[in-house]
PDB file of C-alpha atoms in Angstrom:
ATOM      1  CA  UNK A 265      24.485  88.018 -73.706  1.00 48.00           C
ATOM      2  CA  UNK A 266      27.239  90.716 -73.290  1.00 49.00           C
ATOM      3  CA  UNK A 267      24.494  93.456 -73.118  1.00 53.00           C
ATOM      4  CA  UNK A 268      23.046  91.407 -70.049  1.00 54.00           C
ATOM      5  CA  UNK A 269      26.431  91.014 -68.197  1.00 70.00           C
ATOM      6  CA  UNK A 270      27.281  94.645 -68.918  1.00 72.00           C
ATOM      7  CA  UNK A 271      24.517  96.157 -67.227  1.00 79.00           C
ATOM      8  CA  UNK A 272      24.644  93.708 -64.749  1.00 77.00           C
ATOM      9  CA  UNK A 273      27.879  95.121 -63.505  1.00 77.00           C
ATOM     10  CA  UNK A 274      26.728  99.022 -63.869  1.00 81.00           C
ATOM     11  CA  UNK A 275      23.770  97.642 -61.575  1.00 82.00           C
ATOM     12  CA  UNK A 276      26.136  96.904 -59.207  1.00 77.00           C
ATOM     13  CA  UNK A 277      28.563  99.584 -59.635  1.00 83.00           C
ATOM     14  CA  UNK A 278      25.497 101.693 -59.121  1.00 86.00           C
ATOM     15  CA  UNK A 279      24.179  99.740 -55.761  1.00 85.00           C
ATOM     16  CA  UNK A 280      27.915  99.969 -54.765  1.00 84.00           C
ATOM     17  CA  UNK A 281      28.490 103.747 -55.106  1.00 87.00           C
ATOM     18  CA  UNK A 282      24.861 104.323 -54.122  1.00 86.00           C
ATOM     19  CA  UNK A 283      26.056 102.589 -50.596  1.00 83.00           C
ATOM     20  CA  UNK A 284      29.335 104.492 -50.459  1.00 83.00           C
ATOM     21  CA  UNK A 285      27.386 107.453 -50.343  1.00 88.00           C
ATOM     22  CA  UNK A 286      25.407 106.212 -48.219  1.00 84.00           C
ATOM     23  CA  UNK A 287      27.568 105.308 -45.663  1.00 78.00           C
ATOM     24  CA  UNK A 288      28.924 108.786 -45.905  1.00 84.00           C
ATOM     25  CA  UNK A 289      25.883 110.350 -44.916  1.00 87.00           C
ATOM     26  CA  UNK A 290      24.961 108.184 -42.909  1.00 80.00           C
ATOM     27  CA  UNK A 291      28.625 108.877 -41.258  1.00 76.00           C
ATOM     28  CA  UNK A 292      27.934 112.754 -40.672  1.00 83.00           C
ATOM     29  CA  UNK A 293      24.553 112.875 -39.969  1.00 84.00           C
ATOM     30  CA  UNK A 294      25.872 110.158 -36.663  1.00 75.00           C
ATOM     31  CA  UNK A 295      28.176 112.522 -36.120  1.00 77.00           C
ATOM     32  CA  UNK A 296      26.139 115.662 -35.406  1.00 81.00           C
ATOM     33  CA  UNK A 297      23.928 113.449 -33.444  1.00 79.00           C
ATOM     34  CA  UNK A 298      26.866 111.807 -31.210  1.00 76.00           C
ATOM     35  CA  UNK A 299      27.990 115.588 -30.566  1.00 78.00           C
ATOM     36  CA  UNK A 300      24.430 116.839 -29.758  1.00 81.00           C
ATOM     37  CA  UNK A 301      23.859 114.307 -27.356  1.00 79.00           C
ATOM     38  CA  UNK A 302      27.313 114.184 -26.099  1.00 77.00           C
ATOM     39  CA  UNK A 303      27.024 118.205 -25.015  1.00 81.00           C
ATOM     40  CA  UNK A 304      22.977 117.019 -23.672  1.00 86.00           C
ATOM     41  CA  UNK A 305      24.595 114.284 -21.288  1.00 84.00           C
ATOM     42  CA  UNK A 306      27.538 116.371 -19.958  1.00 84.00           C
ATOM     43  CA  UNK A 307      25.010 119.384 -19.267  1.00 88.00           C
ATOM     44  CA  UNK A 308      22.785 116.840 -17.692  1.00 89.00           C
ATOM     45  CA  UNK A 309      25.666 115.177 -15.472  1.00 88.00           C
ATOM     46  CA  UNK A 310      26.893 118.927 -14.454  1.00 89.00           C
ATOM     47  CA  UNK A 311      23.786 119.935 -13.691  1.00 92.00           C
ATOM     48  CA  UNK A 312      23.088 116.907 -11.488  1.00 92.00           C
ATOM     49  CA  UNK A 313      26.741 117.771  -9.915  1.00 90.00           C
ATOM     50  CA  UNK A 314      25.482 121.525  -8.998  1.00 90.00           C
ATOM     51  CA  UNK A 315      22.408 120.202  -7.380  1.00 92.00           C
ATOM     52  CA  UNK A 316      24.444 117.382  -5.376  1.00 91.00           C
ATOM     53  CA  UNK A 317      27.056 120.225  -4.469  1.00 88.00           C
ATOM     54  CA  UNK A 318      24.047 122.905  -3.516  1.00 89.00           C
ATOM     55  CA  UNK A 319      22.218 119.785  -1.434  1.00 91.00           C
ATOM     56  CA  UNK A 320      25.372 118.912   0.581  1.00 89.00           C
ATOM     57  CA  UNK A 321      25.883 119.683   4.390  1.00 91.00           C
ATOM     58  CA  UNK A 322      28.049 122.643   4.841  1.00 89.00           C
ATOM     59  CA  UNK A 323      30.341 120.360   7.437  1.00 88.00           C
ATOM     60  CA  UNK A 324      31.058 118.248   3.970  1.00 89.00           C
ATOM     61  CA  UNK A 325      33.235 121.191   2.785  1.00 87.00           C
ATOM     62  CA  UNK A 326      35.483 120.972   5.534  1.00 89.00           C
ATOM     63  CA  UNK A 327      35.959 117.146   4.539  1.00 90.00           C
ATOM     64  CA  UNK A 328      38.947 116.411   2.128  1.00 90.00           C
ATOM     65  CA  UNK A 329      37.629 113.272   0.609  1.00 89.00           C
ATOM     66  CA  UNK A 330      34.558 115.111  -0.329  1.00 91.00           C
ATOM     67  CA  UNK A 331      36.150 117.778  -1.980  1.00 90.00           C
ATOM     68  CA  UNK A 332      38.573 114.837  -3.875  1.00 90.00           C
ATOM     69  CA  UNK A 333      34.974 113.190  -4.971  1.00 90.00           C
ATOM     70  CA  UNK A 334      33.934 116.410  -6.002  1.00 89.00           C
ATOM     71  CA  UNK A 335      36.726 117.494  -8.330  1.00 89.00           C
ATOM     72  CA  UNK A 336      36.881 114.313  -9.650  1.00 89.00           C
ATOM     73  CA  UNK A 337      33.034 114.750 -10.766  1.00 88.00           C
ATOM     74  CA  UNK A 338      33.847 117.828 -12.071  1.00 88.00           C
ATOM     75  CA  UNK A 339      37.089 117.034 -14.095  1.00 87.00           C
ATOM     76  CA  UNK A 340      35.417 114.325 -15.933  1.00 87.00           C
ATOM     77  CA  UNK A 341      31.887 115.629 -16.758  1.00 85.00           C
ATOM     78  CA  UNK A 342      33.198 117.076 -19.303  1.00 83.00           C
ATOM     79  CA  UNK A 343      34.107 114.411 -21.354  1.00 84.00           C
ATOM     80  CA  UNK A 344      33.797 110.947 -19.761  1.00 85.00           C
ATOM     81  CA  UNK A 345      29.493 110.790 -20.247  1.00 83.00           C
ATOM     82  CA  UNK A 346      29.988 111.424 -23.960  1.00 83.00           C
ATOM     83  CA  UNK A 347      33.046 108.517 -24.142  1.00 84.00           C
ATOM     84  CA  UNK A 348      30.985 106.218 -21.966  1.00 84.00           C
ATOM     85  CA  UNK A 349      28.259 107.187 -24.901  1.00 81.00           C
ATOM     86  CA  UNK A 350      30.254 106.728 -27.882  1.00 82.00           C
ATOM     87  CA  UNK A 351      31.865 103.788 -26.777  1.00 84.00           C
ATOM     88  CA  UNK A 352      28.159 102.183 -26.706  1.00 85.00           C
ATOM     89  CA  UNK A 353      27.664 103.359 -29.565  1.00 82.00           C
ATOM     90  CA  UNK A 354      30.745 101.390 -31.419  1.00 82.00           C
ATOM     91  CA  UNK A 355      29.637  98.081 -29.042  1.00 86.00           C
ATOM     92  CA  UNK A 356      26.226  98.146 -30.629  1.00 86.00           C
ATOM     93  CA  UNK A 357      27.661  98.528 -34.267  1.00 83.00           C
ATOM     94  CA  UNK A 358      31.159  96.071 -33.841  1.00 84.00           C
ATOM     95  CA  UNK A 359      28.764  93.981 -32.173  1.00 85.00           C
ATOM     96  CA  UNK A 360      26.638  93.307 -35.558  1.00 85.00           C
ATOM     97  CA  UNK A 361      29.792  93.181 -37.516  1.00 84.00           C
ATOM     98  CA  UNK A 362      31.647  90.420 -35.559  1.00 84.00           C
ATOM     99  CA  UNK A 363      28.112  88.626 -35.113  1.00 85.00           C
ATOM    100  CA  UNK A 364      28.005  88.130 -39.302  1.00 86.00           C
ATOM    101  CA  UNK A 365      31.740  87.377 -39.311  1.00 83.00           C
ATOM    102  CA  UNK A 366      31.380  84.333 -36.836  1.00 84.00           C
ATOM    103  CA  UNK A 367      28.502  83.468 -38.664  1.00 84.00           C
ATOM    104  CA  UNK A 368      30.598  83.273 -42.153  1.00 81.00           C
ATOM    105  CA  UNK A 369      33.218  81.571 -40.031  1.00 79.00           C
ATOM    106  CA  UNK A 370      31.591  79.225 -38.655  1.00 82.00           C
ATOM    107  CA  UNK A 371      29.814  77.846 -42.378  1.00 80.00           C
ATOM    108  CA  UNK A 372      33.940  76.508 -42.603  1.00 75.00           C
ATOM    109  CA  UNK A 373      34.254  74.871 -38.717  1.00 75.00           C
ATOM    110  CA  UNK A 374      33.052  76.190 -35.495  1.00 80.00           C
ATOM    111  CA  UNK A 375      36.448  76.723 -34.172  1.00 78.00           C
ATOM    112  CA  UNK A 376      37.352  79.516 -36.236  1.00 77.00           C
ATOM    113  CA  UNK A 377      35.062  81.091 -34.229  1.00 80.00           C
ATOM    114  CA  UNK A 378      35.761  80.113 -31.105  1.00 81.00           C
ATOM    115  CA  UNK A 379      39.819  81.166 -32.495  1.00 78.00           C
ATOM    116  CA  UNK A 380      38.782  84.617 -33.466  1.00 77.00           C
ATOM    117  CA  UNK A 381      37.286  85.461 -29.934  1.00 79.00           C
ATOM    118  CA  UNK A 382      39.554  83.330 -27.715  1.00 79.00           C
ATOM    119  CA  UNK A 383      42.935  85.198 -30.016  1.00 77.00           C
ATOM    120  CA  UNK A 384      41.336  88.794 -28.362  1.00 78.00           C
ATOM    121  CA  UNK A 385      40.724  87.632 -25.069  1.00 79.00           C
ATOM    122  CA  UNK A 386      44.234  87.790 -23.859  1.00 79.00           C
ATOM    123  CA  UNK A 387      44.032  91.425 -24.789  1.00 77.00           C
ATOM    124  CA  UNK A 388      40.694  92.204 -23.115  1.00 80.00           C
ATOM    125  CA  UNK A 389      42.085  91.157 -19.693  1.00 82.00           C
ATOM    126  CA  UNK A 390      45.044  93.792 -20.644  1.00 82.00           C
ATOM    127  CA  UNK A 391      43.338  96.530 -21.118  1.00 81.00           C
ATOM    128  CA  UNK A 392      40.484  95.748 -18.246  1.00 84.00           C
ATOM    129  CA  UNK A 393      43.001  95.397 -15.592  1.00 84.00           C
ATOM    130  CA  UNK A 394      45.080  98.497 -16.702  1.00 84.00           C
ATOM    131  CA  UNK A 395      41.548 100.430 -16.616  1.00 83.00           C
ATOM    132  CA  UNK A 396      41.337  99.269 -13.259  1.00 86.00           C
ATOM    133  CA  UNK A 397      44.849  99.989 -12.369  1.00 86.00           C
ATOM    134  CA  UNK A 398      44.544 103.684 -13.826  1.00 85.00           C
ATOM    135  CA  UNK A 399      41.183 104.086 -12.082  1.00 87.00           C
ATOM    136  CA  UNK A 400      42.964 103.379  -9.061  1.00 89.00           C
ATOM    137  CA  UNK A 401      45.524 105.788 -10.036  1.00 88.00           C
ATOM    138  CA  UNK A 402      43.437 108.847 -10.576  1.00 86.00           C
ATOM    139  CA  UNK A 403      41.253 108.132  -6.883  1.00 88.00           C
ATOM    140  CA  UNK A 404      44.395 108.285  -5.272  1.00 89.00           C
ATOM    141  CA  UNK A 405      45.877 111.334  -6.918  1.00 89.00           C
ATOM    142  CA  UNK A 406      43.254 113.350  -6.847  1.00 90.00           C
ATOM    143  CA  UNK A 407      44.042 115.370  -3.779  1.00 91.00           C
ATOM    144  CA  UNK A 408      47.465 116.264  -5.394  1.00 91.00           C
ATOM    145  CA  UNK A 409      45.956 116.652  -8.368  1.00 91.00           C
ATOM    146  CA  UNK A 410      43.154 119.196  -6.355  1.00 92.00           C
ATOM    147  CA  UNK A 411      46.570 120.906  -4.957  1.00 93.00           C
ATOM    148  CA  UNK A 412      48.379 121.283  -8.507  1.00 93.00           C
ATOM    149  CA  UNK A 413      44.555 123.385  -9.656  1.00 92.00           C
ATOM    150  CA  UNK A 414      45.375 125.146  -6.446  1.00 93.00           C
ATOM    151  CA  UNK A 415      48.656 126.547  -7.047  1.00 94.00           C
ATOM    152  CA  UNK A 416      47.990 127.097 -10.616  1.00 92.00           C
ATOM    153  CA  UNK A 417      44.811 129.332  -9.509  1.00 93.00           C
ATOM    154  CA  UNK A 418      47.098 131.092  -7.435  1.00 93.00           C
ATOM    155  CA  UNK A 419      49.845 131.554  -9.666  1.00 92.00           C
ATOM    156  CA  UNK A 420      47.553 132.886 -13.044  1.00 92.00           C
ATOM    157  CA  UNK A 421      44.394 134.501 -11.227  1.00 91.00           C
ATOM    158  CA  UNK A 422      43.780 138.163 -10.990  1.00 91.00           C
ATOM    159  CA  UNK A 423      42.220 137.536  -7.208  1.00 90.00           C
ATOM    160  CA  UNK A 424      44.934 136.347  -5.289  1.00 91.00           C
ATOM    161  CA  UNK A 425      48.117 138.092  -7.683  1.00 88.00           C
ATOM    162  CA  UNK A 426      48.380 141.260  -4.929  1.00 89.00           C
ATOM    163  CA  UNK A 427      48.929 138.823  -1.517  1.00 91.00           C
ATOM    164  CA  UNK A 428      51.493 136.687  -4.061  1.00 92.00           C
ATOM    165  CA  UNK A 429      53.549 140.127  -5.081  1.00 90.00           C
ATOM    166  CA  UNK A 430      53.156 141.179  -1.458  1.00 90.00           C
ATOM    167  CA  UNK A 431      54.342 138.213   0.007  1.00 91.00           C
ATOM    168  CA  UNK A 432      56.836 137.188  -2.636  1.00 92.00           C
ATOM    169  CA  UNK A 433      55.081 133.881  -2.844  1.00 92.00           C
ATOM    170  CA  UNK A 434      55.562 133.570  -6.581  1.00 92.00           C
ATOM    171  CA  UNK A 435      58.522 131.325  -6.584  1.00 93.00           C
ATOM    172  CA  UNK A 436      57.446 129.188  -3.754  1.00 94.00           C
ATOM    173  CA  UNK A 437      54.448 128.640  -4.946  1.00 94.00           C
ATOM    174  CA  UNK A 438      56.095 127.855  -8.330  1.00 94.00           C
ATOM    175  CA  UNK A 439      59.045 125.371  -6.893  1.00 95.00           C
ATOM    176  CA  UNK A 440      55.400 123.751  -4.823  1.00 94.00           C
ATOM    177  CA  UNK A 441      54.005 122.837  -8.190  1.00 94.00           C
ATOM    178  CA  UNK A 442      56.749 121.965  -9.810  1.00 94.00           C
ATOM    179  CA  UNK A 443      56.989 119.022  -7.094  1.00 94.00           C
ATOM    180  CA  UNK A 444      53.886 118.062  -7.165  1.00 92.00           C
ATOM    181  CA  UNK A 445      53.561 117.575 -10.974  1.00 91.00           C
ATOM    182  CA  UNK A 446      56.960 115.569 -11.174  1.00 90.00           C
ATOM    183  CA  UNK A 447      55.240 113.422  -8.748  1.00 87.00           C
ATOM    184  CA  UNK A 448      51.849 112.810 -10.965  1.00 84.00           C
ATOM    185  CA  UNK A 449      54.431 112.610 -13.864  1.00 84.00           C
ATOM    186  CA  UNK A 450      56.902 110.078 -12.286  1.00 82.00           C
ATOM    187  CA  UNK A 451      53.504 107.454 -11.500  1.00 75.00           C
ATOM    188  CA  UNK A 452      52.451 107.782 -14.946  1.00 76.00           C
ATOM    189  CA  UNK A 453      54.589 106.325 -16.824  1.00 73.00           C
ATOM    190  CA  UNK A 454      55.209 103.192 -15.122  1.00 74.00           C
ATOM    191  CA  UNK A 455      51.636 102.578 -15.623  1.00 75.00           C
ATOM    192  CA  UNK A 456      52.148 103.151 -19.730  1.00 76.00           C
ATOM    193  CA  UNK A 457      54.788 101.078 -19.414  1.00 76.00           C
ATOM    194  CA  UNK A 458      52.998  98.012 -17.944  1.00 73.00           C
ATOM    195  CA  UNK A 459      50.387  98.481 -20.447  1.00 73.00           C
ATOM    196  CA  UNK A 460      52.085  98.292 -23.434  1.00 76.00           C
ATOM    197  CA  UNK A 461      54.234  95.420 -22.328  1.00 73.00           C
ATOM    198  CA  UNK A 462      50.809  93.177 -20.809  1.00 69.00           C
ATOM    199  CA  UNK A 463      49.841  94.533 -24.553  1.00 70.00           C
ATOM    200  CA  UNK A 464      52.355  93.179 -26.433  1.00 75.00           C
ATOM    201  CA  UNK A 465      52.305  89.446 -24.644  1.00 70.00           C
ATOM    202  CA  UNK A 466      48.561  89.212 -25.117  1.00 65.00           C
ATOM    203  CA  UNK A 467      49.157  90.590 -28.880  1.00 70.00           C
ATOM    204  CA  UNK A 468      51.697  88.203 -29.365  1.00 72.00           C
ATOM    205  CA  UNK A 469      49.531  85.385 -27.719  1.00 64.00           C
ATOM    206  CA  UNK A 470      46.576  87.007 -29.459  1.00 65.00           C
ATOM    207  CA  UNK A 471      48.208  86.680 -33.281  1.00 70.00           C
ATOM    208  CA  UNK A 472      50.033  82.646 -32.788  1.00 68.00           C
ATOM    209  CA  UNK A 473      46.141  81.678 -32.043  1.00 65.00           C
ATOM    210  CA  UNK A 474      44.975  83.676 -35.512  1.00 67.00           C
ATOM    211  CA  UNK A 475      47.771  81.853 -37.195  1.00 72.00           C
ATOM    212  CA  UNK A 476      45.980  78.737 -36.697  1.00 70.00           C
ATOM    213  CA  UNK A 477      43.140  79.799 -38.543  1.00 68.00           C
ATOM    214  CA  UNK A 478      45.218  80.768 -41.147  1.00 69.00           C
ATOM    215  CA  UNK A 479      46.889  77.353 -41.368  1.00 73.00           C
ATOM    216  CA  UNK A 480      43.485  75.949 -41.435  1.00 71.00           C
ATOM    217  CA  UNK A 481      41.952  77.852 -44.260  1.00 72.00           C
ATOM    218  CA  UNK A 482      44.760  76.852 -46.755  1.00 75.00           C
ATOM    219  CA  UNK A 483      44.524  73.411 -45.761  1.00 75.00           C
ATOM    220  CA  UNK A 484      40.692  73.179 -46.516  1.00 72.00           C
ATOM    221  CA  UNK A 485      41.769  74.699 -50.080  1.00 71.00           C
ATOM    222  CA  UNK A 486      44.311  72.086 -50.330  1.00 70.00           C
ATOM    223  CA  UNK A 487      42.059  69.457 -49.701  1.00 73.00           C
ATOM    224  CA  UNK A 488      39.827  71.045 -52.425  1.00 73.00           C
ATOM    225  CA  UNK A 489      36.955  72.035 -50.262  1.00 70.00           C
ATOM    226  CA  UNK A 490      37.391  75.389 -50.986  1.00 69.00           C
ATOM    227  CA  UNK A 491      37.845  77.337 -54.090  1.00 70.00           C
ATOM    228  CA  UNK A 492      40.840  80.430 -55.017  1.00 70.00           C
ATOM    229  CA  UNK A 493      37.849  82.917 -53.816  1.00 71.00           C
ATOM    230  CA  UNK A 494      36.618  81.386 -50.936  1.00 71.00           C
ATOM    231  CA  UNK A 495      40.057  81.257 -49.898  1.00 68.00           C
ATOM    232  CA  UNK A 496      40.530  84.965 -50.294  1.00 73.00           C
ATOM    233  CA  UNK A 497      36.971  85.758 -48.663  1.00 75.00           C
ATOM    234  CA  UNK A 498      37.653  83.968 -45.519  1.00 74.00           C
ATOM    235  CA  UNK A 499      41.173  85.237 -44.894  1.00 73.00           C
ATOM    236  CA  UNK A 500      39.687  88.636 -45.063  1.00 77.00           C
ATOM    237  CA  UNK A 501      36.763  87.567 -42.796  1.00 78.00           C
ATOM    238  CA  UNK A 502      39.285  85.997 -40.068  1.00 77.00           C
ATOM    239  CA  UNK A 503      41.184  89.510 -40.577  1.00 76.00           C
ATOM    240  CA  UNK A 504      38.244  91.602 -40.428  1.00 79.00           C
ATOM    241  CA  UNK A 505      36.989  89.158 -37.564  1.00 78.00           C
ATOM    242  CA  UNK A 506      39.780  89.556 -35.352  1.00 76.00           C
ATOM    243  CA  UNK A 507      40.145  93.479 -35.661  1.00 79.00           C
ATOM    244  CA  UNK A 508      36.154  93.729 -34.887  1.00 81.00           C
ATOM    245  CA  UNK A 509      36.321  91.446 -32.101  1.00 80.00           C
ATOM    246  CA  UNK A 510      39.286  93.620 -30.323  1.00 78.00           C
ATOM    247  CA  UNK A 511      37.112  96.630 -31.069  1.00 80.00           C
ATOM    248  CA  UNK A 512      34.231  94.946 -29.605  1.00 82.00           C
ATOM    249  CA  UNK A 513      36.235  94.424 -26.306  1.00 80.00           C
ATOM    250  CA  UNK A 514      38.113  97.428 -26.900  1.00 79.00           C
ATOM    251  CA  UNK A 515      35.016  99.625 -26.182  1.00 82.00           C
ATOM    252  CA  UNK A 516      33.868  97.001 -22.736  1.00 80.00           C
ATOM    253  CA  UNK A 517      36.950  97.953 -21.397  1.00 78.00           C
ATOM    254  CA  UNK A 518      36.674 101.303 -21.887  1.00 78.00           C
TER     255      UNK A 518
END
């Protein structure tokens, strides 16, 4: 009998490390392919942007909101296609996850289910509107944001350095940017700051609705529905839940 429960366990020590290793692999090899594609989609989206640009009226580049479009395309092509990818990416897998969680959840009552996704929802409406808010933000900054890329040009780039020694321009030009980026950097923080305080009430609001589940699992032990280890399994799966389910929404906000 011992020989049968001993190798029992090295079976599944062995699955265990088997999928550890696994995982790992499985963990790199995504990784080379979220970076492969990631540099695929920004060449595709810049090359789309240099067609658009070539296709364009001429009397386009004497419009200001064209050229605010424009450097807005081409400060984020860089980077936002491969977010928008990897954050569709980590939908598609949280998405599984919390799907089995609510599942095991909902074998104890339904409305530890309903708990775990209404406890995140607060938060989702947080970080939506600030996304908005920011969005917002950038649009309307990004002719003084065009003007600090200006004035930077001017001040570090071999083609216009003679007409700024000629004319003495360095220091206005300097003082000019200086302005402009204490102006981007006086906006910016106020809209950190409203963040992380609408963050902080929905967290708050988020965790009093988790501790209900918590009070709820105990009490089914009490009652002697559930044994010492269900007990511990299900307070890791409302855990586990509730961090999935704000990743889930985490990544539809962004």
């Amino acid at each position: 009998g011992g020989d049968v429960t001993f190798s029992h366990v090295f079976l599944l020590l062995g699955l265990a490390a088997g999928a550890g290793l696994l995982s790992t692999l499985i963990g790199v090899v995504s990784g080379l392919v979220s970076e492969a594609h990631g540099h695929r989609v920004t060449d595709r989206v810049l090359e789309s942007i240099h067609r658009k640009s070539v296709a364009m009226d001429l009397r386009y580049y004497e419009d200001p909101a064209y050229h605010d479009s424009l450097h807005r395309a081409q400060r984020d092509a860089p980077y936002r296609p491969t977010a928008v990818l990897n954050n569709l990416l980590r939908v598609a897998q949280t998405g599984l996850t919390v799907v089995g969680i609510a599942g095991l959840l909902a074998t104890i009552h339904w409305l530890l289910t309903v708990l775990m996704f209404v406890a995140v929802l607060p938060a989702l409406w947080v970080r939506i509107r600030h996304a908005d808010r920011y969005y917002q933000w950038q649009k309307r900054t990004a002719q003084l944001d065009r003007q600090v890329g200006y004035l930077s040009y001017l001040l570090l780039n071999p083609p216009p350095a003679k007409e700024v020694r000629l004319f003495g321009l360095g220091e206005v030009l300097a003082a000019r940017y200086r302005d402009l980026r204490d102006r981007l950097r006086r906006e910016k923080p106020s809209l950190l700051r409203a963040r992380s305080a609408g963050g902080a009430i929905a967290q708050a609001g988020g965790a009093l609705m988790g501790f209900g589940a918590f009070a709820y699992i105990p009490w089914r032990a009490y009652e002697g529905q559930l044994s010492i280890g269900d007990l511990g399994m299900y307070f890791g799966a409302v855990q586990r839940g509730q961090s999935s389910a704000q990743g889930l929404f985490a990544g539809l906000a962004s």
